[in-house]
Every structure is written in C-alpha cells, then in structure tokens.
C-alpha cells in the first residue's frame, strides 16, 4: 500500500514549480529582449511635425506602438518611468524597457493599480517623465479612460501623445494589433500635447496622420536618422601568452 503524500511536500513542490516557471519566463524575456535590441539597430527613424522632446510630463501611446516606439533616441528614453503590467507578457516589456535605459514601474488597472499609480506620481514629483499606454493593459484598442488626464493634472504637467508607424511591419492579430517592424525598415514618429477633454481622439488623429506619412513612402522625402546602438562595445585587450612549462 502506497504511503500518502504529505501536504507539506505538495506545497513545497508547488513552490518549486512556480519558481522554475518564473525563472524560465525571466530567461525567455532576456533572450527576446536581446533579439529586439539587435533588430532595433537595423531600423531608421523619421521625426515629423514635432516640437522639442518634453523634459517632463506624461507620455501617452497606444499599446500596439510599444515596440516601434523603441526607435526613439536612447537619450530620450533614459530615465523615463514606464508603466508595465504585472502579467507574464509584461515581463518581456519590462526587460526591454530596462535595456533601453528606462525605469520600470509594474502595475496596471487590473493588477497592482495602486503601486503603479504611486510609482508614476513619485517620478513626476521628481521632475521626470512617465510613459503609459492609454489603452493598456487589455484594451479596447485605441480607447482610453481618464487616468492619464488625472495623473497629468495632479502633477501640473503636460499630457503628450507619442505615436510611431513602421513602413514595413508584421501586425499581430492580438487585441492591440501590435506592430513588429521588419529589419531595415523606417519608422515614422511624432508627438504633440493632447487636450484634457478627449485625449484618445487627439491621439488617434495624430496616429492616422503619421500612418499617412509612413504609407506615402518615397513620394514624400523626409530626413532619415540612423538608430544608435544601445551600448558602445569596448575594445577587447589582447590576452598575454602563458609561459611554456619546462619538461
């Protein structure tokens, strides 16, 4: 007759499996982030109709633009606090944002809402920038609530919409129609201050205008900028030869 398995062993086994799953997700997120960084080096960016990049404020974007927006200069992304959901998919976004030099605040309207809001408010009080998807974390696509408006109003700072359109990309069949730009493509970027009354409508209009500029392609000559590497590679020092051992 088999001895019954104790509950303590079952709980211990569950914790081990959960820890192994978290480790596996972390490794996969790191590998995917490294692949995106390599892909980013092949992109070119075009900035249209935009003023000076805001030194402080709430940067609002569509969830489906998050990969394409990484084409922005790394100096602009450095120090920006980005709201990333606590889901498994958010682990990849967090790893990629950190690799680009951004600060990551975990939370969303469905999980960790209070912690996420407090983290963003602290960043704004220190005079920094924060970034969040207006339609995150689960949509509906290109529809927004009032949280971003309240956040900007509480910090007395502008609400700035940022959009990106890759001229060649794979648009996934996910709820946000996430754009994965092809290697070597050009990504058109723009931003502008959004009104407090209906920021979603203004951001949709900006996105449609940038999409029209991106689809125009060669018929509309625009200055193209290369994308800078994430970190400069330091030269490797030669290794001194090992002394030969006498017999």
PDB file of N, CA and C in Angstrom, residues 30-126:
ATOM      1  N   UNK A  30      14.686  37.759 -21.294  1.00  0.00           N
ATOM      2  CA  UNK A  30      16.012  38.296 -21.592  1.00  0.00           C
ATOM      3  C   UNK A  30      16.457  37.995 -23.011  1.00  0.00           C
ATOM      4  N   UNK A  31      16.200  36.763 -23.480  1.00  0.00           N
ATOM      5  CA  UNK A  31      16.581  36.396 -24.844  1.00  0.00           C
ATOM      6  C   UNK A  31      15.781  37.192 -25.880  1.00  0.00           C
ATOM      7  N   UNK A  32      14.473  37.330 -25.644  1.00  0.00           N
ATOM      8  CA  UNK A  32      13.645  38.099 -26.572  1.00  0.00           C
ATOM      9  C   UNK A  32      14.050  39.562 -26.584  1.00  0.00           C
ATOM     10  N   UNK A  33      14.401  40.107 -25.412  1.00  0.00           N
ATOM     11  CA  UNK A  33      14.843  41.497 -25.338  1.00  0.00           C
ATOM     12  C   UNK A  33      16.130  41.699 -26.126  1.00  0.00           C
ATOM     13  N   UNK A  34      17.070  40.756 -26.004  1.00  0.00           N
ATOM     14  CA  UNK A  34      18.320  40.855 -26.764  1.00  0.00           C
ATOM     15  C   UNK A  34      18.062  40.806 -28.269  1.00  0.00           C
ATOM     16  N   UNK A  35      17.117  39.962 -28.693  1.00  0.00           N
ATOM     17  CA  UNK A  35      16.784  39.892 -30.118  1.00  0.00           C
ATOM     18  C   UNK A  35      16.185  41.205 -30.610  1.00  0.00           C
ATOM     19  N   UNK A  36      15.326  41.824 -29.798  1.00  0.00           N
ATOM     20  CA  UNK A  36      14.735  43.110 -30.190  1.00  0.00           C
ATOM     21  C   UNK A  36      15.799  44.213 -30.273  1.00  0.00           C
ATOM     22  N   UNK A  37      16.772  44.172 -29.365  1.00  0.00           N
ATOM     23  CA  UNK A  37      17.838  45.180 -29.403  1.00  0.00           C
ATOM     24  C   UNK A  37      18.648  45.067 -30.690  1.00  0.00           C
ATOM     25  N   UNK A  38      18.927  43.840 -31.121  1.00  0.00           N
ATOM     26  CA  UNK A  38      19.634  43.647 -32.389  1.00  0.00           C
ATOM     27  C   UNK A  38      18.787  44.116 -33.564  1.00  0.00           C
ATOM     28  N   UNK A  39      17.487  43.807 -33.530  1.00  0.00           N
ATOM     29  CA  UNK A  39      16.588  44.248 -34.594  1.00  0.00           C
ATOM     30  C   UNK A  39      16.510  45.765 -34.643  1.00  0.00           C
ATOM     31  N   UNK A  40      16.510  46.405 -33.496  1.00  0.00           N
ATOM     32  CA  UNK A  40      16.419  47.872 -33.402  1.00  0.00           C
ATOM     33  C   UNK A  40      17.571  48.557 -34.132  1.00  0.00           C
ATOM     34  N   UNK A  41      18.754  47.941 -34.123  1.00  0.00           N
ATOM     35  CA  UNK A  41      19.914  48.550 -34.761  1.00  0.00           C
ATOM     36  C   UNK A  41      19.744  48.682 -36.270  1.00  0.00           C
ATOM     37  N   UNK A  42      18.856  47.883 -36.860  1.00  0.00           N
ATOM     38  CA  UNK A  42      18.669  47.933 -38.314  1.00  0.00           C
ATOM     39  C   UNK A  42      17.635  48.970 -38.740  1.00  0.00           C
ATOM     40  N   UNK A  43      16.884  49.537 -37.779  1.00  0.00           N
ATOM     41  CA  UNK A  43      15.813  50.470 -38.123  1.00  0.00           C
ATOM     42  C   UNK A  43      16.346  51.869 -38.387  1.00  0.00           C
ATOM     43  N   UNK A  44      15.537  52.658 -39.104  1.00  0.00           N
ATOM     44  CA  UNK A  44      15.793  54.085 -39.305  1.00  0.00           C
ATOM     45  C   UNK A  44      14.557  54.838 -38.845  1.00  0.00           C
ATOM     46  N   UNK A  45      14.755  56.050 -38.372  1.00  0.00           N
ATOM     47  CA  UNK A  45      13.607  56.812 -37.866  1.00  0.00           C
ATOM     48  C   UNK A  45      13.455  58.122 -38.627  1.00  0.00           C
ATOM     49  N   UNK A  46      12.207  58.544 -38.727  1.00  0.00           N
ATOM     50  CA  UNK A  46      11.840  59.827 -39.312  1.00  0.00           C
ATOM     51  C   UNK A  46      10.945  60.537 -38.303  1.00  0.00           C
ATOM     52  N   UNK A  47      11.297  61.746 -37.927  1.00  0.00           N
ATOM     53  CA  UNK A  47      10.505  62.529 -36.977  1.00  0.00           C
ATOM     54  C   UNK A  47       9.810  63.643 -37.749  1.00  0.00           C
ATOM     55  N   UNK A  48       8.480  63.693 -37.665  1.00  0.00           N
ATOM     56  CA  UNK A  48       7.714  64.655 -38.457  1.00  0.00           C
ATOM     57  C   UNK A  48       6.886  65.554 -37.544  1.00  0.00           C
ATOM     58  N   UNK A  49       6.811  66.819 -37.922  1.00  0.00           N
ATOM     59  CA  UNK A  49       5.893  67.778 -37.312  1.00  0.00           C
ATOM     60  C   UNK A  49       5.930  67.846 -35.810  1.00  0.00           C
ATOM     61  N   UNK A  50       7.087  67.640 -35.196  1.00  0.00           N
ATOM     62  CA  UNK A  50       7.159  67.597 -33.746  1.00  0.00           C
ATOM     63  C   UNK A  50       8.025  68.731 -33.217  1.00  0.00           C
ATOM     64  N   UNK A  51       7.692  69.201 -32.027  1.00  0.00           N
ATOM     65  CA  UNK A  51       8.490  70.225 -31.383  1.00  0.00           C
ATOM     66  C   UNK A  51       9.586  69.598 -30.546  1.00  0.00           C
ATOM     67  N   UNK A  52       9.992  70.297 -29.498  1.00  0.00           N
ATOM     68  CA  UNK A  52      11.052  69.803 -28.640  1.00  0.00           C
ATOM     69  C   UNK A  52      10.549  68.649 -27.782  1.00  0.00           C
ATOM     70  N   UNK A  53      11.403  67.645 -27.612  1.00  0.00           N
ATOM     71  CA  UNK A  53      11.045  66.496 -26.786  1.00  0.00           C
ATOM     72  C   UNK A  53      10.829  66.953 -25.347  1.00  0.00           C
ATOM     73  N   UNK A  54       9.704  66.600 -24.728  1.00  0.00           N
ATOM     74  CA  UNK A  54       9.388  67.123 -23.396  1.00  0.00           C
ATOM     75  C   UNK A  54      10.365  66.635 -22.329  1.00  0.00           C
ATOM     76  N   UNK A  55      10.822  67.573 -21.496  1.00  0.00           N
ATOM     77  CA  UNK A  55      11.715  67.206 -20.400  1.00  0.00           C
ATOM     78  C   UNK A  55      10.950  66.560 -19.253  1.00  0.00           C
ATOM     79  N   UNK A  56       9.681  66.900 -19.111  1.00  0.00           N
ATOM     80  CA  UNK A  56       8.836  66.310 -18.077  1.00  0.00           C
ATOM     81  C   UNK A  56       7.415  66.193 -18.628  1.00  0.00           C
ATOM     82  N   UNK A  57       6.623  65.337 -18.007  1.00  0.00           N
ATOM     83  CA  UNK A  57       5.242  65.176 -18.460  1.00  0.00           C
ATOM     84  C   UNK A  57       4.840  63.720 -18.527  1.00  0.00           C
ATOM     85  N   UNK A  58       3.590  63.507 -18.921  1.00  0.00           N
ATOM     86  CA  UNK A  58       3.036  62.166 -19.093  1.00  0.00           C
ATOM     87  C   UNK A  58       3.036  61.849 -20.584  1.00  0.00           C
ATOM     88  N   UNK A  59       3.794  60.845 -20.992  1.00  0.00           N
ATOM     89  CA  UNK A  59       3.848  60.413 -22.389  1.00  0.00           C
ATOM     90  C   UNK A  59       2.817  59.306 -22.587  1.00  0.00           C
ATOM     91  N   UNK A  60       1.860  59.542 -23.470  1.00  0.00           N
ATOM     92  CA  UNK A  60       0.779  58.586 -23.715  1.00  0.00           C
ATOM     93  C   UNK A  60       0.947  57.990 -25.108  1.00  0.00           C
ATOM     94  N   UNK A  61       0.781  56.674 -25.224  1.00  0.00           N
ATOM     95  CA  UNK A  61       0.928  55.997 -26.515  1.00  0.00           C
ATOM     96  C   UNK A  61      -0.081  54.866 -26.586  1.00  0.00           C
ATOM     97  N   UNK A  62      -0.222  54.305 -27.782  1.00  0.00           N
ATOM     98  CA  UNK A  62      -1.089  53.141 -27.953  1.00  0.00           C
ATOM     99  C   UNK A  62      -0.296  51.879 -27.662  1.00  0.00           C
ATOM    100  N   UNK A  63      -0.954  50.903 -27.078  1.00  0.00           N
ATOM    101  CA  UNK A  63      -0.304  49.654 -26.695  1.00  0.00           C
ATOM    102  C   UNK A  63       0.348  48.964 -27.888  1.00  0.00           C
ATOM    103  N   UNK A  64      -0.268  49.078 -29.046  1.00  0.00           N
ATOM    104  CA  UNK A  64       0.276  48.424 -30.231  1.00  0.00           C
ATOM    105  C   UNK A  64       1.518  49.080 -30.793  1.00  0.00           C
ATOM    106  N   UNK A  65       1.872  50.271 -30.304  1.00  0.00           N
ATOM    107  CA  UNK A  65       3.052  51.001 -30.805  1.00  0.00           C
ATOM    108  C   UNK A  65       4.291  50.788 -29.947  1.00  0.00           C
ATOM    109  N   UNK A  66       4.191  50.010 -28.876  1.00  0.00           N
ATOM    110  CA  UNK A  66       5.260  49.993 -27.885  1.00  0.00           C
ATOM    111  C   UNK A  66       6.594  49.502 -28.438  1.00  0.00           C
ATOM    112  N   UNK A  67       6.591  48.534 -29.344  1.00  0.00           N
ATOM    113  CA  UNK A  67       7.853  48.061 -29.916  1.00  0.00           C
ATOM    114  C   UNK A  67       8.415  49.085 -30.893  1.00  0.00           C
ATOM    115  N   UNK A  68       7.567  49.625 -31.759  1.00  0.00           N
ATOM    116  CA  UNK A  68       8.035  50.605 -32.748  1.00  0.00           C
ATOM    117  C   UNK A  68       8.570  51.871 -32.082  1.00  0.00           C
ATOM    118  N   UNK A  69       8.012  52.253 -30.928  1.00  0.00           N
ATOM    119  CA  UNK A  69       8.462  53.473 -30.254  1.00  0.00           C
ATOM    120  C   UNK A  69       9.863  53.340 -29.675  1.00  0.00           C
ATOM    121  N   UNK A  70      10.374  52.125 -29.569  1.00  0.00           N
ATOM    122  CA  UNK A  70      11.740  51.974 -29.064  1.00  0.00           C
ATOM    123  C   UNK A  70      12.780  52.499 -30.049  1.00  0.00           C
ATOM    124  N   UNK A  71      12.346  52.918 -31.234  1.00  0.00           N
ATOM    125  CA  UNK A  71      13.264  53.534 -32.195  1.00  0.00           C
ATOM    126  C   UNK A  71      13.668  54.945 -31.763  1.00  0.00           C
ATOM    127  N   UNK A  72      12.978  55.528 -30.788  1.00  0.00           N
ATOM    128  CA  UNK A  72      13.349  56.852 -30.292  1.00  0.00           C
ATOM    129  C   UNK A  72      14.782  56.848 -29.775  1.00  0.00           C
ATOM    130  N   UNK A  73      15.469  57.998 -29.829  1.00  0.00           N
ATOM    131  CA  UNK A  73      16.842  58.047 -29.318  1.00  0.00           C
ATOM    132  C   UNK A  73      16.919  57.561 -27.878  1.00  0.00           C
ATOM    133  N   UNK A  74      17.926  56.787 -27.585  1.00  0.00           N
ATOM    134  CA  UNK A  74      18.041  56.223 -26.241  1.00  0.00           C
ATOM    135  C   UNK A  74      18.199  57.315 -25.189  1.00  0.00           C
ATOM    136  N   UNK A  75      18.823  58.432 -25.560  1.00  0.00           N
ATOM    137  CA  UNK A  75      18.967  59.532 -24.609  1.00  0.00           C
ATOM    138  C   UNK A  75      17.605  60.092 -24.199  1.00  0.00           C
ATOM    139  N   UNK A  76      16.603  59.989 -25.076  1.00  0.00           N
ATOM    140  CA  UNK A  76      15.262  60.474 -24.747  1.00  0.00           C
ATOM    141  C   UNK A  76      14.535  59.487 -23.846  1.00  0.00           C
ATOM    142  N   UNK A  77      14.847  58.199 -24.001  1.00  0.00           N
ATOM    143  CA  UNK A  77      14.178  57.177 -23.208  1.00  0.00           C
ATOM    144  C   UNK A  77      14.806  57.025 -21.827  1.00  0.00           C
ATOM    145  N   UNK A  78      16.075  57.387 -21.713  1.00  0.00           N
ATOM    146  CA  UNK A  78      16.779  57.182 -20.453  1.00  0.00           C
ATOM    147  C   UNK A  78      16.134  57.985 -19.327  1.00  0.00           C
ATOM    148  N   UNK A  79      15.855  57.317 -18.232  1.00  0.00           N
ATOM    149  CA  UNK A  79      15.266  57.979 -17.078  1.00  0.00           C
ATOM    150  C   UNK A  79      13.754  58.092 -17.115  1.00  0.00           C
ATOM    151  N   UNK A  80      13.124  57.756 -18.239  1.00  0.00           N
ATOM    152  CA  UNK A  80      11.658  57.777 -18.309  1.00  0.00           C
ATOM    153  C   UNK A  80      11.090  56.581 -17.554  1.00  0.00           C
ATOM    154  N   UNK A  81      10.109  56.825 -16.704  1.00  0.00           N
ATOM    155  CA  UNK A  81       9.466  55.746 -15.959  1.00  0.00           C
ATOM    156  C   UNK A  81       8.302  55.201 -16.776  1.00  0.00           C
ATOM    157  N   UNK A  82       8.375  53.931 -17.124  1.00  0.00           N
ATOM    158  CA  UNK A  82       7.383  53.297 -17.993  1.00  0.00           C
ATOM    159  C   UNK A  82       6.514  52.360 -17.169  1.00  0.00           C
ATOM    160  N   UNK A  83       5.198  52.507 -17.310  1.00  0.00           N
ATOM    161  CA  UNK A  83       4.258  51.625 -16.620  1.00  0.00           C
ATOM    162  C   UNK A  83       4.115  50.330 -17.417  1.00  0.00           C
ATOM    163  N   UNK A  84       4.443  49.204 -16.783  1.00  0.00           N
ATOM    164  CA  UNK A  84       4.383  47.891 -17.423  1.00  0.00           C
ATOM    165  C   UNK A  84       3.516  46.986 -16.559  1.00  0.00           C
ATOM    166  N   UNK A  85       2.628  46.238 -17.186  1.00  0.00           N
ATOM    167  CA  UNK A  85       1.708  45.376 -16.440  1.00  0.00           C
ATOM    168  C   UNK A  85       2.464  44.256 -15.726  1.00  0.00           C
ATOM    169  N   UNK A  86       1.839  43.678 -14.715  1.00  0.00           N
ATOM    170  CA  UNK A  86       2.436  42.604 -13.936  1.00  0.00           C
ATOM    171  C   UNK A  86       2.175  41.228 -14.534  1.00  0.00           C
ATOM    172  N   UNK A  87       1.668  41.176 -15.751  1.00  0.00           N
ATOM    173  CA  UNK A  87       1.391  39.900 -16.404  1.00  0.00           C
ATOM    174  C   UNK A  87       2.691  39.268 -16.897  1.00  0.00           C
ATOM    175  N   UNK A  88       2.591  38.014 -17.370  1.00  0.00           N
ATOM    176  CA  UNK A  88       3.759  37.335 -17.922  1.00  0.00           C
ATOM    177  C   UNK A  88       4.269  38.053 -19.166  1.00  0.00           C
ATOM    178  N   UNK A  89       3.355  38.569 -19.995  1.00  0.00           N
ATOM    179  CA  UNK A  89       3.779  39.316 -21.178  1.00  0.00           C
ATOM    180  C   UNK A  89       4.514  40.590 -20.785  1.00  0.00           C
ATOM    181  N   UNK A  90       4.105  41.189 -19.651  1.00  0.00           N
ATOM    182  CA  UNK A  90       4.760  42.403 -19.201  1.00  0.00           C
ATOM    183  C   UNK A  90       6.202  42.191 -18.808  1.00  0.00           C
ATOM    184  N   UNK A  91       6.591  40.944 -18.510  1.00  0.00           N
ATOM    185  CA  UNK A  91       7.976  40.671 -18.134  1.00  0.00           C
ATOM    186  C   UNK A  91       8.915  40.961 -19.292  1.00  0.00           C
ATOM    187  N   UNK A  92       8.488  40.643 -20.517  1.00  0.00           N
ATOM    188  CA  UNK A  92       9.302  40.969 -21.689  1.00  0.00           C
ATOM    189  C   UNK A  92       9.391  42.478 -21.871  1.00  0.00           C
ATOM    190  N   UNK A  93       8.261  43.165 -21.746  1.00  0.00           N
ATOM    191  CA  UNK A  93       8.278  44.615 -21.877  1.00  0.00           C
ATOM    192  C   UNK A  93       9.167  45.268 -20.844  1.00  0.00           C
ATOM    193  N   UNK A  94       9.160  44.744 -19.619  1.00  0.00           N
ATOM    194  CA  UNK A  94      10.000  45.303 -18.563  1.00  0.00           C
ATOM    195  C   UNK A  94      11.480  45.098 -18.874  1.00  0.00           C
ATOM    196  N   UNK A  95      11.846  43.914 -19.352  1.00  0.00           N
ATOM    197  CA  UNK A  95      13.245  43.641 -19.670  1.00  0.00           C
ATOM    198  C   UNK A  95      13.728  44.533 -20.819  1.00  0.00           C
ATOM    199  N   UNK A  96      12.895  44.708 -21.830  1.00  0.00           N
ATOM    200  CA  UNK A  96      13.273  45.536 -22.981  1.00  0.00           C
ATOM    201  C   UNK A  96      13.379  47.001 -22.582  1.00  0.00           C
ATOM    202  N   UNK A  97      12.449  47.486 -21.755  1.00  0.00           N
ATOM    203  CA  UNK A  97      12.495  48.884 -21.325  1.00  0.00           C
ATOM    204  C   UNK A  97      13.749  49.163 -20.503  1.00  0.00           C
ATOM    205  N   UNK A  98      14.101  48.248 -19.613  1.00  0.00           N
ATOM    206  CA  UNK A  98      15.314  48.437 -18.810  1.00  0.00           C
ATOM    207  C   UNK A  98      16.559  48.441 -19.693  1.00  0.00           C
ATOM    208  N   UNK A  99      16.592  47.585 -20.716  1.00  0.00           N
ATOM    209  CA  UNK A  99      17.744  47.545 -21.615  1.00  0.00           C
ATOM    210  C   UNK A  99      17.916  48.857 -22.381  1.00  0.00           C
ATOM    211  N   UNK A 100      16.813  49.568 -22.611  1.00  0.00           N
ATOM    212  CA  UNK A 100      16.865  50.848 -23.311  1.00  0.00           C
ATOM    213  C   UNK A 100      17.176  52.011 -22.374  1.00  0.00           C
ATOM    214  N   UNK A 101      17.293  51.743 -21.080  1.00  0.00           N
ATOM    215  CA  UNK A 101      17.636  52.787 -20.126  1.00  0.00           C
ATOM    216  C   UNK A 101      16.462  53.380 -19.388  1.00  0.00           C
ATOM    217  N   UNK A 102      15.257  52.862 -19.608  1.00  0.00           N
ATOM    218  CA  UNK A 102      14.070  53.390 -18.923  1.00  0.00           C
ATOM    219  C   UNK A 102      13.933  52.752 -17.543  1.00  0.00           C
ATOM    220  N   UNK A 103      13.211  53.463 -16.679  1.00  0.00           N
ATOM    221  CA  UNK A 103      12.841  52.900 -15.382  1.00  0.00           C
ATOM    222  C   UNK A 103      11.493  52.198 -15.530  1.00  0.00           C
ATOM    223  N   UNK A 104      11.317  51.104 -14.838  1.00  0.00           N
ATOM    224  CA  UNK A 104      10.100  50.302 -14.975  1.00  0.00           C
ATOM    225  C   UNK A 104       9.282  50.400 -13.696  1.00  0.00           C
ATOM    226  N   UNK A 105       7.994  50.712 -13.858  1.00  0.00           N
ATOM    227  CA  UNK A 105       7.034  50.707 -12.764  1.00  0.00           C
ATOM    228  C   UNK A 105       6.005  49.629 -13.100  1.00  0.00           C
ATOM    229  N   UNK A 106       5.910  48.596 -12.259  1.00  0.00           N
ATOM    230  CA  UNK A 106       4.995  47.494 -12.538  1.00  0.00           C
ATOM    231  C   UNK A 106       3.624  47.790 -11.959  1.00  0.00           C
ATOM    232  N   UNK A 107       2.596  47.558 -12.761  1.00  0.00           N
ATOM    233  CA  UNK A 107       1.226  47.761 -12.325  1.00  0.00           C
ATOM    234  C   UNK A 107       0.340  48.077 -13.506  1.00  0.00           C
ATOM    235  N   UNK A 108      -0.970  47.964 -13.306  1.00  0.00           N
ATOM    236  CA  UNK A 108      -1.953  48.274 -14.342  1.00  0.00           C
ATOM    237  C   UNK A 108      -3.295  48.449 -13.666  1.00  0.00           C
ATOM    238  N   UNK A 109      -4.300  48.727 -14.469  1.00  0.00           N
ATOM    239  CA  UNK A 109      -5.639  48.908 -13.907  1.00  0.00           C
ATOM    240  C   UNK A 109      -6.211  47.617 -13.349  1.00  0.00           C
ATOM    241  N   UNK A 110      -5.700  46.465 -13.811  1.00  0.00           N
ATOM    242  CA  UNK A 110      -6.234  45.176 -13.354  1.00  0.00           C
ATOM    243  C   UNK A 110      -5.407  44.563 -12.227  1.00  0.00           C
ATOM    244  N   UNK A 111      -4.085  44.828 -12.205  1.00  0.00           N
ATOM    245  CA  UNK A 111      -3.221  44.273 -11.155  1.00  0.00           C
ATOM    246  C   UNK A 111      -2.205  45.330 -10.748  1.00  0.00           C
ATOM    247  N   UNK A 112      -2.087  45.560  -9.444  1.00  0.00           N
ATOM    248  CA  UNK A 112      -1.088  46.499  -8.951  1.00  0.00           C
ATOM    249  C   UNK A 112      -1.381  47.937  -9.303  1.00  0.00           C
ATOM    250  N   UNK A 113      -2.662  48.299  -9.351  1.00  0.00           N
ATOM    251  CA  UNK A 113      -3.030  49.654  -9.781  1.00  0.00           C
ATOM    252  C   UNK A 113      -2.503  50.710  -8.816  1.00  0.00           C
ATOM    253  N   UNK A 114      -2.623  50.467  -7.521  1.00  0.00           N
ATOM    254  CA  UNK A 114      -2.197  51.456  -6.533  1.00  0.00           C
ATOM    255  C   UNK A 114      -0.691  51.634  -6.576  1.00  0.00           C
ATOM    256  N   UNK A 115       0.060  50.531  -6.604  1.00  0.00           N
ATOM    257  CA  UNK A 115       1.519  50.617  -6.652  1.00  0.00           C
ATOM    258  C   UNK A 115       1.988  51.314  -7.919  1.00  0.00           C
ATOM    259  N   UNK A 116       1.344  51.007  -9.055  1.00  0.00           N
ATOM    260  CA  UNK A 116       1.723  51.653 -10.312  1.00  0.00           C
ATOM    261  C   UNK A 116       1.474  53.149 -10.290  1.00  0.00           C
ATOM    262  N   UNK A 117       0.307  53.562  -9.789  1.00  0.00           N
ATOM    263  CA  UNK A 117      -0.021  54.987  -9.726  1.00  0.00           C
ATOM    264  C   UNK A 117       0.933  55.736  -8.806  1.00  0.00           C
ATOM    265  N   UNK A 118       1.253  55.147  -7.648  1.00  0.00           N
ATOM    266  CA  UNK A 118       2.174  55.801  -6.717  1.00  0.00           C
ATOM    267  C   UNK A 118       3.563  55.946  -7.315  1.00  0.00           C
ATOM    268  N   UNK A 119       4.016  54.914  -8.044  1.00  0.00           N
ATOM    269  CA  UNK A 119       5.326  54.987  -8.678  1.00  0.00           C
ATOM    270  C   UNK A 119       5.398  56.075  -9.733  1.00  0.00           C
ATOM    271  N   UNK A 120       4.348  56.219 -10.524  1.00  0.00           N
ATOM    272  CA  UNK A 120       4.326  57.261 -11.552  1.00  0.00           C
ATOM    273  C   UNK A 120       4.273  58.651 -10.921  1.00  0.00           C
ATOM    274  N   UNK A 121       3.503  58.808  -9.853  1.00  0.00           N
ATOM    275  CA  UNK A 121       3.409  60.115  -9.206  1.00  0.00           C
ATOM    276  C   UNK A 121       4.733  60.529  -8.582  1.00  0.00           C
ATOM    277  N   UNK A 122       5.444  59.564  -8.008  1.00  0.00           N
ATOM    278  CA  UNK A 122       6.765  59.877  -7.447  1.00  0.00           C
ATOM    279  C   UNK A 122       7.720  60.343  -8.540  1.00  0.00           C
ATOM    280  N   UNK A 123       7.675  59.688  -9.703  1.00  0.00           N
ATOM    281  CA  UNK A 123       8.547  60.082 -10.806  1.00  0.00           C
ATOM    282  C   UNK A 123       8.223  61.486 -11.294  1.00  0.00           C
ATOM    283  N   UNK A 124       6.932  61.830 -11.367  1.00  0.00           N
ATOM    284  CA  UNK A 124       6.544  63.161 -11.817  1.00  0.00           C
ATOM    285  C   UNK A 124       6.921  64.231 -10.791  1.00  0.00           C
ATOM    286  N   UNK A 125       6.792  63.913  -9.514  1.00  0.00           N
ATOM    287  CA  UNK A 125       7.161  64.888  -8.482  1.00  0.00           C
ATOM    288  C   UNK A 125       8.655  65.204  -8.509  1.00  0.00           C
ATOM    289  N   UNK A 126       9.451  64.232  -8.963  1.00  0.00           N
ATOM    290  CA  UNK A 126      10.894  64.464  -9.056  1.00  0.00           C
ATOM    291  C   UNK A 126      11.287  65.187 -10.347  1.00  0.00           C
TER     292      UNK A 126
END
